[in-house]
Short mmCIF file of C-alpha atoms in Angstrom, two decimals:
data_model
loop_
_atom_site.label_atom_id
_atom_site.label_comp_id
_atom_site.label_asym_id
_atom_site.label_seq_id
_atom_site.Cartn_x
_atom_site.Cartn_y
_atom_site.Cartn_z
CA MET A 1 -23.30 15.08 -28.09
CA ALA A 2 -19.61 15.23 -29.08
CA ALA A 3 -18.69 13.68 -25.73
CA ASN A 4 -21.03 10.77 -26.44
CA LEU A 5 -19.42 10.25 -29.85
CA TYR A 6 -15.81 10.06 -28.67
CA GLN A 7 -16.81 7.96 -25.63
CA SER A 8 -18.70 5.54 -27.86
CA LEU A 9 -15.73 5.22 -30.20
CA ALA A 10 -13.30 4.72 -27.32
CA ASP A 11 -15.54 2.07 -25.73
CA GLU A 12 -15.87 0.22 -29.03
CA MET A 13 -12.12 0.13 -29.59
CA ALA A 14 -11.40 -0.79 -25.97
CA ASP A 15 -13.76 -3.75 -26.29
CA ALA A 16 -11.94 -4.84 -29.45
CA ILE A 17 -8.59 -4.66 -27.63
CA HIS A 18 -9.83 -6.57 -24.57
CA SER A 19 -11.45 -9.28 -26.73
CA GLY A 20 -8.34 -9.75 -28.84
CA ARG A 21 -9.89 -8.50 -32.08
CA LEU A 22 -7.19 -5.84 -31.98
CA PRO A 23 -4.12 -7.83 -30.84
CA VAL A 24 -1.07 -6.40 -29.10
CA GLY A 25 1.11 -4.49 -31.57
CA THR A 26 -1.75 -3.65 -33.96
CA ARG A 27 -1.36 -0.23 -35.55
CA LEU A 28 -4.58 1.73 -35.27
CA PRO A 29 -5.94 3.73 -38.23
CA SER A 30 -4.54 7.22 -38.52
CA LEU A 31 -6.57 10.02 -36.97
CA ARG A 32 -7.61 11.48 -40.31
CA SER A 33 -8.44 8.16 -41.96
CA LEU A 34 -10.62 7.03 -39.05
CA ALA A 35 -12.36 10.40 -38.94
CA ALA A 36 -13.16 10.12 -42.66
CA GLN A 37 -14.20 6.47 -42.35
CA ARG A 38 -16.58 7.12 -39.44
CA GLN A 39 -17.64 10.57 -40.63
CA LEU A 40 -16.52 12.09 -37.36
CA SER A 41 -14.63 15.26 -36.60
CA LEU A 42 -10.88 15.02 -36.14
CA ASN A 43 -11.23 16.31 -32.57
CA THR A 44 -13.65 13.48 -31.73
CA VAL A 45 -11.15 10.83 -32.89
CA ILE A 46 -8.29 12.58 -31.07
CA ALA A 47 -10.33 12.57 -27.85
CA ALA A 48 -11.14 8.85 -28.25
CA TYR A 49 -7.47 7.93 -28.84
CA ARG A 50 -6.38 10.00 -25.86
CA GLN A 51 -8.87 8.15 -23.67
CA LEU A 52 -7.47 4.83 -24.87
CA GLU A 53 -3.95 6.10 -24.13
CA ASP A 54 -4.99 7.25 -20.65
CA ALA A 55 -6.44 3.79 -20.03
CA GLY A 56 -3.08 2.23 -20.91
CA LEU A 57 -4.49 0.38 -23.93
CA VAL A 58 -2.57 2.14 -26.72
CA VAL A 59 0.72 3.99 -27.00
CA PRO A 60 1.83 6.57 -29.59
CA GLN A 61 4.93 5.58 -31.53
CA PRO A 62 7.04 7.78 -33.80
CA LYS A 63 5.95 7.54 -37.45
CA ALA A 64 3.54 4.70 -36.58
CA GLY A 65 0.64 6.50 -34.95
CA PHE A 66 -1.09 4.66 -32.12
CA VAL A 67 -0.28 0.99 -31.43
CA VAL A 68 -2.06 -1.47 -29.11
CA ARG A 69 0.10 -1.65 -26.02
CA PRO A 70 1.27 -4.94 -24.44
CA ARG A 71 -0.89 -5.75 -21.44
CA LEU A 72 0.66 -6.62 -18.12
CA ALA A 73 -0.69 -9.77 -16.50
CA GLU A 74 -1.11 -10.23 -12.75
CA PRO A 75 0.65 -12.98 -10.79
CA ARG A 76 -2.04 -15.65 -10.70
CA ARG A 77 -0.48 -18.60 -8.99
CA SER A 78 -0.60 -19.02 -5.23
CA LEU A 79 2.54 -18.03 -3.35
CA ARG A 80 2.02 -21.05 -1.09
CA GLN A 81 5.25 -22.02 0.63
CA ALA A 82 6.26 -24.25 3.51
CA PRO A 83 6.36 -22.31 6.82
CA ALA A 84 9.70 -20.67 7.59
CA LEU A 85 10.96 -20.14 11.11
CA ALA A 86 13.56 -17.40 10.92
CA THR A 87 14.93 -14.53 8.93
CA THR A 88 18.42 -14.46 7.43
CA GLN A 89 21.36 -12.12 7.68
CA ALA A 90 21.18 -11.58 3.92
CA GLN A 91 17.73 -10.02 4.32
CA SER A 92 19.03 -7.51 6.88
CA LEU A 93 22.09 -6.69 4.81
CA MET A 94 19.98 -6.01 1.73
CA MET A 95 17.70 -3.71 3.70
CA ALA A 96 20.75 -1.82 4.94
CA ARG A 97 21.90 -1.44 1.32
CA VAL A 98 18.53 0.04 0.36
CA LEU A 99 18.55 2.51 3.26
CA ALA A 100 22.08 3.65 2.44
CA ALA A 101 21.25 4.01 -1.26
CA GLN A 102 18.25 6.21 -0.47
CA GLN A 103 20.61 8.74 1.15
CA GLN A 104 22.73 9.21 -1.95
CA PRO A 105 22.36 12.63 -3.61
CA GLY A 106 20.54 12.69 -6.94
CA ILE A 107 19.02 9.22 -6.52
CA VAL A 108 15.63 8.46 -8.05
CA ASP A 109 13.93 6.62 -5.21
CA LEU A 110 11.35 4.07 -6.39
CA ALA A 111 11.58 2.25 -3.04
CA PHE A 112 10.25 4.62 -0.38
CA ALA A 113 6.57 4.05 0.48
CA GLY A 114 6.05 7.66 1.49
CA PRO A 115 4.26 10.16 -0.75
CA ARG A 116 6.42 13.09 -1.79
CA GLY A 117 5.14 16.37 -3.14
CA ARG A 118 2.44 18.93 -2.45
CA ARG A 119 -0.13 17.03 -4.51
CA PHE A 120 -0.23 14.24 -1.93
CA TYR A 121 -0.72 16.14 1.34
CA PRO A 122 -2.86 19.15 2.32
CA GLY A 123 0.18 20.85 3.84
CA ASP A 124 -1.13 24.43 3.85
CA LYS A 125 -4.41 23.53 5.56
CA LEU A 126 -2.66 21.36 8.13
CA ALA A 127 -0.14 24.13 8.82
CA ARG A 128 -2.98 26.57 9.53
CA SER A 129 -4.64 24.02 11.80
CA THR A 130 -1.36 23.52 13.69
CA ALA A 131 -0.79 27.27 14.04
CA GLN A 132 -4.28 27.77 15.48
CA VAL A 133 -3.72 25.05 18.08
CA LEU A 134 -0.24 26.39 18.90
CA ARG A 135 -1.68 29.78 19.83
CA ARG A 136 -3.62 28.25 22.71
CA ALA A 137 -2.21 29.07 26.13
CA GLY A 138 -0.38 26.23 27.85
CA MET A 139 -0.06 24.01 24.77
CA VAL A 140 3.74 23.71 24.87
CA GLU A 141 4.53 24.62 28.48
CA THR A 142 3.55 21.31 30.05
CA TYR A 143 4.13 17.61 29.45
CA ALA A 144 1.35 15.95 27.50
CA ARG A 145 -0.64 13.34 29.37
CA PRO A 146 -1.25 9.96 27.71
CA ASN A 147 -4.00 10.30 25.10
CA ALA A 148 -4.20 14.05 25.78
CA ALA A 149 -5.31 14.83 22.21
CA THR A 150 -8.97 14.13 22.95
CA ARG A 151 -10.17 15.90 19.81
CA LEU A 152 -8.19 13.47 17.67
CA LEU A 153 -9.39 10.43 19.61
CA GLU A 154 -13.00 11.53 19.16
CA GLN A 155 -12.45 11.97 15.44
CA ILE A 156 -10.97 8.47 15.12
CA VAL A 157 -14.06 7.10 16.85
CA ARG A 158 -16.35 9.19 14.63
CA ARG A 159 -14.64 8.11 11.41
CA GLY A 160 -14.37 4.43 12.38
CA PRO A 161 -17.73 3.27 10.95
CA ARG A 162 -16.52 4.14 7.42
CA LEU A 163 -14.34 1.03 7.79
CA GLY A 164 -16.76 -0.94 9.92
CA LEU A 165 -14.82 -0.02 13.07
CA HIS A 166 -17.02 0.72 16.08
CA THR A 167 -14.59 1.70 18.79
CA SER A 168 -14.46 4.03 21.79
CA VAL A 169 -11.93 6.46 23.25
CA ASP A 170 -11.10 4.13 26.14
CA ARG A 171 -10.04 1.38 23.71
CA LEU A 172 -7.62 3.64 21.82
CA VAL A 173 -4.04 4.68 22.43
CA LEU A 174 -2.13 7.25 20.38
CA THR A 175 1.32 6.05 19.30
CA HIS A 176 4.47 7.22 17.56
CA GLY A 177 3.43 5.96 14.14
CA ALA A 178 2.05 2.56 13.24
CA MET A 179 5.35 0.82 14.00
CA GLU A 180 5.06 1.66 17.70
CA ALA A 181 1.45 0.50 17.59
CA LEU A 182 2.58 -2.87 16.19
CA GLN A 183 5.30 -3.12 18.81
CA LEU A 184 2.95 -2.35 21.71
CA ALA A 185 0.38 -4.84 20.47
CA LEU A 186 3.00 -7.59 20.16
CA ARG A 187 4.46 -6.84 23.59
CA ALA A 188 1.00 -7.05 25.13
CA VAL A 189 0.19 -10.53 23.80
CA THR A 190 3.50 -12.40 23.37
CA ARG A 191 6.55 -13.45 25.33
CA PRO A 192 10.10 -14.10 24.06
CA GLY A 193 10.27 -17.43 22.27
CA ASP A 194 6.67 -17.28 21.00
CA ALA A 195 5.87 -17.86 17.33
CA VAL A 196 3.97 -15.18 15.41
CA GLY A 197 2.26 -15.80 12.07
CA ILE A 198 2.98 -13.23 9.38
CA GLU A 199 2.13 -13.04 5.69
CA ALA A 200 4.71 -13.93 3.05
CA PRO A 201 5.67 -11.68 1.43
CA SER A 202 5.32 -9.33 4.39
CA TYR A 203 6.20 -5.77 5.43
CA PHE A 204 9.99 -5.85 5.76
CA ASN A 205 10.18 -4.08 9.14
CA LEU A 206 8.22 -6.90 10.78
CA TYR A 207 11.26 -9.16 10.68
CA PRO A 208 13.62 -7.00 12.78
CA LEU A 209 10.71 -6.04 15.04
CA LEU A 210 9.93 -9.68 15.83
CA SER A 211 13.61 -10.53 16.20
CA ASN A 212 14.20 -7.66 18.63
CA LEU A 213 11.29 -8.90 20.77
CA GLY A 214 12.70 -12.44 20.79
CA LEU A 215 9.83 -13.76 18.66
CA LYS A 216 9.90 -16.33 15.83
CA ALA A 217 8.31 -15.49 12.47
CA ILE A 218 6.11 -18.19 10.94
CA GLU A 219 5.52 -17.22 7.31
CA LEU A 220 1.99 -17.85 6.08
CA PRO A 221 1.33 -18.18 2.33
CA THR A 222 -0.33 -15.14 0.80
CA ASP A 223 -1.88 -15.03 -2.66
CA PRO A 224 -1.03 -11.92 -4.75
CA ARG A 225 -4.70 -11.38 -5.65
CA ARG A 226 -6.69 -12.73 -2.69
CA GLY A 227 -4.36 -12.18 0.25
CA LEU A 228 -3.66 -14.37 3.27
CA ASP A 229 -4.35 -18.10 2.85
CA VAL A 230 -6.97 -18.67 5.56
CA ASP A 231 -6.72 -22.45 5.17
CA ALA A 232 -3.03 -22.23 6.10
CA VAL A 233 -3.91 -20.08 9.13
CA ALA A 234 -6.53 -22.62 10.22
CA ALA A 235 -3.98 -25.44 9.98
CA GLN A 236 -1.45 -23.54 12.11
CA LEU A 237 -4.08 -22.70 14.72
CA GLU A 238 -5.21 -26.33 14.92
CA GLN A 239 -1.60 -27.29 15.67
CA GLY A 240 -1.38 -24.65 18.40
CA ALA A 241 1.73 -23.26 16.70
CA LEU A 242 0.96 -19.53 16.95
CA ALA A 243 0.82 -17.11 19.86
CA ALA A 244 -0.39 -14.25 17.64
CA ILE A 245 -0.88 -13.20 14.01
CA VAL A 246 0.03 -9.96 12.23
CA ALA A 247 -1.81 -9.33 8.96
CA MET A 248 -2.79 -6.62 6.48
CA PRO A 249 -6.21 -7.78 5.23
CA SER A 250 -7.02 -4.42 3.55
CA VAL A 251 -4.56 -3.14 0.91
CA HIS A 252 -1.60 -5.34 1.68
CA ASN A 253 2.00 -4.12 1.64
CA PRO A 254 3.67 -5.10 -0.70
CA LEU A 255 0.99 -6.93 -2.74
CA GLY A 256 -1.80 -4.33 -2.69
CA CYS A 257 -4.53 -6.99 -2.43
CA THR A 258 -7.52 -7.03 -0.09
CA LEU A 259 -8.81 -10.18 1.57
CA PRO A 260 -12.32 -11.08 0.32
CA LEU A 261 -15.13 -10.36 2.74
CA ALA A 262 -15.94 -14.03 3.37
CA ASP A 263 -12.29 -14.73 4.22
CA LYS A 264 -12.22 -11.80 6.65
CA GLN A 265 -15.30 -13.17 8.37
CA ARG A 266 -13.82 -16.67 8.55
CA LEU A 267 -10.47 -15.42 9.85
CA ALA A 268 -12.18 -13.40 12.58
CA ARG A 269 -14.16 -16.49 13.63
CA LEU A 270 -10.97 -18.57 13.72
CA VAL A 271 -9.00 -16.26 16.00
CA ASN A 272 -11.98 -15.81 18.30
CA HIS A 273 -12.55 -19.57 18.46
CA HIS A 274 -8.89 -20.31 19.20
CA ARG A 275 -8.51 -17.20 21.39
CA ILE A 276 -5.43 -16.07 19.46
CA PRO A 277 -4.75 -12.34 19.12
CA LEU A 278 -4.64 -10.94 15.60
CA ILE A 279 -3.00 -7.56 14.99
CA GLU A 280 -4.59 -5.92 11.94
CA ASP A 281 -2.31 -3.43 10.19
CA ALA A 282 -4.72 -0.97 8.55
CA VAL A 283 -2.26 1.72 7.45
CA TYR A 284 -3.46 1.66 3.82
CA ALA A 285 -7.11 0.78 4.45
CA GLU A 286 -8.40 4.31 3.84
CA LEU A 287 -6.71 4.34 0.43
CA GLN A 288 -8.89 1.59 -1.06
CA TYR A 289 -10.01 2.44 -4.59
CA GLN A 290 -13.50 1.07 -4.09
CA GLU A 291 -16.27 3.06 -2.41
CA PRO A 292 -17.84 2.35 -0.04
CA LEU A 293 -14.69 1.00 1.56
CA ALA A 294 -14.45 -2.70 2.36
CA PRO A 295 -14.73 -3.14 6.16
CA LEU A 296 -11.80 -4.07 8.35
CA LEU A 297 -11.37 -7.57 9.70
CA LYS A 298 -12.00 -5.99 13.10
CA SER A 299 -15.60 -5.34 12.12
CA PHE A 300 -16.23 -9.12 12.39
CA ASP A 301 -14.46 -9.50 15.74
CA GLU A 302 -16.93 -10.70 18.41
CA ASP A 303 -14.83 -10.88 21.55
CA GLY A 304 -11.96 -8.39 21.22
CA TRP A 305 -9.25 -10.72 19.91
CA VAL A 306 -8.51 -8.43 16.93
CA MET A 307 -6.46 -5.26 17.44
CA VAL A 308 -6.15 -2.51 14.82
CA CYS A 309 -3.04 -0.43 14.09
CA SER A 310 -3.09 2.58 11.82
CA SER A 311 -1.63 6.06 11.33
CA PHE A 312 -2.01 9.31 9.41
CA SER A 313 1.48 9.09 7.89
CA LYS A 314 0.42 7.81 4.45
CA THR A 315 -2.57 10.10 4.06
CA LEU A 316 -2.11 13.35 5.94
CA ALA A 317 0.95 14.18 8.07
CA PRO A 318 4.02 11.94 7.62
CA ASP A 319 6.40 13.88 9.86
CA TYR A 320 3.87 14.20 12.70
CA ARG A 321 4.27 10.43 13.22
CA ILE A 322 0.77 10.04 14.63
CA GLY A 323 -0.39 6.45 14.88
CA TRP A 324 -3.15 4.81 16.86
CA LEU A 325 -4.12 1.42 18.16
CA ASP A 326 -7.47 -0.09 19.07
CA GLY A 327 -6.35 -2.66 21.63
CA GLY A 328 -9.56 -4.68 21.81
CA ARG A 329 -9.61 -6.82 24.96
CA PHE A 330 -5.94 -5.88 25.57
CA ALA A 331 -6.51 -2.10 25.61
CA ALA A 332 -5.69 -1.56 29.32
CA ASP A 333 -2.43 -3.54 29.08
CA ILE A 334 -1.40 -1.62 25.96
CA GLN A 335 -2.11 1.77 27.53
CA LEU A 336 0.11 0.86 30.48
CA LEU A 337 2.90 -0.35 28.17
CA LYS A 338 2.70 2.90 26.23
CA PHE A 339 3.07 4.96 29.41
CA GLN A 340 5.98 2.83 30.62
CA SER A 341 7.88 3.04 27.31
CA THR A 342 7.40 6.47 25.69
CA GLY A 343 4.90 8.19 27.95
CA ALA A 344 2.67 10.13 25.60
CA GLU A 345 2.48 11.63 22.13
CA PRO A 346 2.71 15.44 21.67
CA ARG A 347 -0.66 16.98 22.35
CA LEU A 348 0.05 19.82 19.90
CA LEU A 349 0.38 17.54 16.88
CA GLY A 350 -2.54 15.32 17.86
CA GLU A 351 -4.87 18.27 18.44
CA ALA A 352 -3.79 19.83 15.14
CA VAL A 353 -4.71 16.68 13.21
CA GLY A 354 -7.92 16.41 15.24
CA ALA A 355 -8.86 19.99 14.32
CA PHE A 356 -8.14 19.27 10.65
CA LEU A 357 -10.40 16.21 10.72
CA GLU A 358 -13.07 18.12 12.60
CA ALA A 359 -13.11 20.82 9.91
CA GLY A 360 -14.46 18.24 7.46
CA SER A 361 -12.07 18.36 4.49
CA TYR A 362 -10.28 15.05 5.15
CA GLU A 363 -12.80 12.90 3.30
CA HIS A 364 -12.58 15.12 0.23
CA HIS A 365 -8.78 14.84 0.42
CA LEU A 366 -8.99 11.03 0.62
CA ARG A 367 -11.32 10.78 -2.38
CA ARG A 368 -8.87 12.83 -4.43
CA LEU A 369 -5.93 10.70 -3.22
CA ARG A 370 -7.69 7.48 -4.18
CA ARG A 371 -8.30 8.72 -7.72
CA LEU A 372 -4.74 10.01 -7.98
CA TYR A 373 -3.10 6.79 -6.79
CA SER A 374 -5.35 4.62 -8.92
CA ASP A 375 -4.30 6.64 -11.96
CA GLN A 376 -0.60 6.61 -11.02
CA VAL A 377 -0.54 2.86 -10.42
CA ARG A 378 -2.22 2.31 -13.79
CA ARG A 379 0.34 4.55 -15.52
CA VAL A 380 3.29 2.78 -13.90
CA ARG A 381 1.87 -0.62 -14.85
CA SER A 382 1.71 0.63 -18.45
CA LEU A 383 5.36 1.69 -18.28
CA ILE A 384 6.32 -1.73 -16.92
CA ALA A 385 4.42 -3.44 -19.73
CA GLN A 386 6.24 -1.28 -22.24
CA HIS A 387 9.82 -1.54 -20.94
CA PHE A 388 10.23 -4.68 -18.80
CA PRO A 389 11.05 -8.18 -20.10
CA THR A 390 8.39 -10.29 -21.74
CA GLY A 391 6.76 -12.47 -19.10
CA THR A 392 6.93 -9.83 -16.36
CA LEU A 393 3.89 -9.85 -14.05
CA ALA A 394 2.63 -7.08 -11.77
CA THR A 395 -0.13 -6.92 -9.20
CA GLN A 396 -3.34 -4.99 -9.76
CA PRO A 397 -3.72 -3.28 -6.36
CA THR A 398 -7.06 -2.68 -4.69
CA GLY A 399 -5.73 0.53 -3.17
CA GLY A 400 -2.62 2.42 -2.12
CA PHE A 401 0.39 3.21 -4.26
CA LEU A 402 2.59 0.09 -4.30
CA LEU A 403 3.26 -2.39 -7.10
CA TRP A 404 4.70 -5.88 -6.64
CA VAL A 405 6.52 -6.93 -9.80
CA GLU A 406 7.50 -10.51 -10.62
CA LEU A 407 10.25 -10.79 -13.23
CA PRO A 408 10.88 -13.88 -15.34
CA ALA A 409 12.69 -16.71 -13.60
CA GLY A 410 16.45 -16.32 -13.57
CA ILE A 411 16.54 -12.55 -13.07
CA ASP A 412 18.05 -11.80 -9.68
CA THR A 413 16.72 -8.49 -8.33
CA GLY A 414 19.70 -8.31 -5.97
CA GLU A 415 21.98 -8.07 -8.99
CA LEU A 416 19.45 -5.76 -10.68
CA PHE A 417 19.52 -3.54 -7.58
CA GLU A 418 23.29 -3.01 -7.85
CA GLN A 419 23.13 -2.24 -11.55
CA ALA A 420 20.20 0.15 -11.10
CA LEU A 421 22.01 1.91 -8.26
CA ALA A 422 24.97 2.54 -10.58
CA HIS A 423 22.46 4.35 -12.83
CA GLY A 424 21.05 6.41 -9.96
CA VAL A 425 17.90 4.34 -9.33
CA VAL A 426 16.89 2.52 -6.15
CA PHE A 427 13.99 0.08 -5.62
CA MET A 428 12.96 -2.53 -3.06
CA PRO A 429 14.27 -6.02 -3.95
CA GLY A 430 11.91 -8.89 -3.17
CA GLN A 431 14.46 -10.51 -0.90
CA VAL A 432 13.65 -8.13 2.00
CA TYR A 433 10.02 -9.33 2.13
CA SER A 434 10.76 -12.90 3.19
CA ARG A 435 13.51 -15.09 4.55
CA GLY A 436 15.68 -16.90 2.06
CA ALA A 437 15.63 -16.48 -1.71
CA ARG A 438 12.03 -17.24 -2.63
CA TYR A 439 11.36 -13.70 -3.94
CA ARG A 440 14.76 -12.92 -5.46
CA HIS A 441 13.04 -12.46 -8.85
CA CYS A 442 10.54 -9.93 -7.42
CA LEU A 443 10.63 -6.25 -6.53
CA ARG A 444 8.39 -3.52 -5.15
CA LEU A 445 7.90 -0.10 -6.74
CA SER A 446 6.30 2.98 -5.19
CA CYS A 447 4.00 5.17 -7.28
CA CYS A 448 3.56 7.98 -4.74
CA GLN A 449 5.63 10.77 -6.22
CA GLU A 450 5.35 12.96 -9.30
CA LEU A 451 5.50 10.76 -12.41
CA ASP A 452 7.73 13.28 -14.12
CA ALA A 453 10.41 12.76 -16.75
CA ARG A 454 12.97 11.60 -14.14
CA TYR A 455 10.57 8.99 -12.79
CA VAL A 456 9.67 7.70 -16.26
CA GLU A 457 13.34 7.55 -17.23
CA ALA A 458 14.11 5.59 -14.06
CA ILE A 459 11.41 3.00 -14.82
CA THR A 460 12.64 2.79 -18.42
CA THR A 461 16.24 2.28 -17.26
CA LEU A 462 15.18 -0.37 -14.75
CA GLY A 463 13.28 -2.24 -17.45
CA GLN A 464 16.21 -2.11 -19.85
CA LEU A 465 18.59 -3.43 -17.19
CA ALA A 466 16.17 -6.26 -16.39
CA CYS A 467 15.93 -7.16 -20.07
CA ALA A 468 19.72 -7.34 -20.27
CA LEU A 469 19.79 -9.74 -17.30
CA GLN A 470 17.25 -12.09 -18.85
CA ALA A 471 18.80 -15.35 -19.97
CA PRO A 472 18.78 -15.73 -23.80
#
C-alpha cells in the first residue's frame, strides 16, 4: 500500500513537471509540509522525491530543498550536409591528440568507448570458462585453423534470431575484433579509388581505414534521432556514385539512434535493387534498451547484399578481441581474405566465449547491462543539463553508453579539449567524426565507467569550462 502511495505521488508530480505546471527552477514543498498537506507519512514523501530525483526531474539544493531540474533537449534538426569527398589532416591530428591524452597518468577519460570496471563484464565467470577450455589436451600446442572455435560459431548462429539474423556457420568468419571485420568486408567488395558511403557523423576509425584502402569517403547526412537519411542514400545510388555503404542502423556511434523499421526495410530494398553491398556495423545492437530488440537491417536482406560485423568487445570480453562477420553473398571471398591476411583467431579464446554463451548466463548479463547503461546515460544527461551552458543539446540514445552533445554555436570543442586536458579531463571532440569543421561545436561522452565522484567532478568541470567559452 505504501509503495502505491509514493508511486502515485511521484507520478502526479512528474506529470506536473512534464506538462509545465511545475516549471524549471520551481522549489518543491518541503518534505514535512507536503506530508502534512497530503496526510502522508514522511517516508512516503521522501520515497516519492527520491524517485523524481532518480528520474532526473528534480535536484536537491542546499537550503532550498528539491528544485525542478532544467531538462536537456535533444538535437532535433536534420544534420543534412552536402556530400564530402575526403578527410582532412586536422581530423587525424585531433585524433592523435586524444589518443596521447588518454595515456596521461591521472586522466579522467570521458572519451574511451570501452566499459571499465567489474560491474560491466562477467570477468570471474569468463575466467572459469577460459580455464576449463585451457585444460583440454592440445588446445595450445597447435596452430588454430580458420574458424576453429566451432562452439562459438554455433552460438552466434543460435543467438542470431534475437536480432532477426538467420545465418549459418558457413557464412561466418571469426575476426580480430569488429575493425578487422569491417576491413575484410571492404576489401572483398571494393577496389582502390572506389567511393564508399558513410554516415556523418560517423565512427572516427572509418576515415583512416578507408584512406588506407585507397577508398574515398562520401558522407551521408544522418539525423540525430532517426539515423541515416535514406532519401540521400537513394539519390547517391541513382547516380551510381557508391561502390559500397557502411552504416550503423542499430544504436549508432556516436549518435545512439536506431533507424526506424520502415527505413531499414527500404534501405535493404535499395541496396538489393542496385546490387550495392552494405556493411552493417552491429557492435552495439545487443545493447538496445528496448525489448524485444529491434531487428538488424540484415533481417530484410533478400539476396545477400548486406553483411554484418559485430564483436563481443563491448559486452563480454574486450581484451579477447573476438569479432565476427556474416559475409552474405561474399562469405567465401571474405574467408579467403581472412586466411591470407591473419590466418585464424585463437581457438582457446573463441571456445572460451562459446562455452560461456552455451552455459546460458549471457542473456541475463545483457539484460542487466541494458538497465545499467540506460540509467547511467540518464544520469549523465542530468549532469549535463545542470552544468553545461544554456542551449546545450544532447541525444537520447536508444541503447549503448554514448552521448552526443551539441554545444551552443561559437563554442569550439577543440579549444575546450585543450582546456579540459589542462584540468585532467579528456573527451572526444566532434571534429574527429567528420571532415572539416561542421561538428566543431559537438562532442561525445562515454557513460561506461563508474559514475563516481571523479567522474561527476569531470563532467562538472567540463560544463564550467564550456560556460566560460560561451560568447556573452
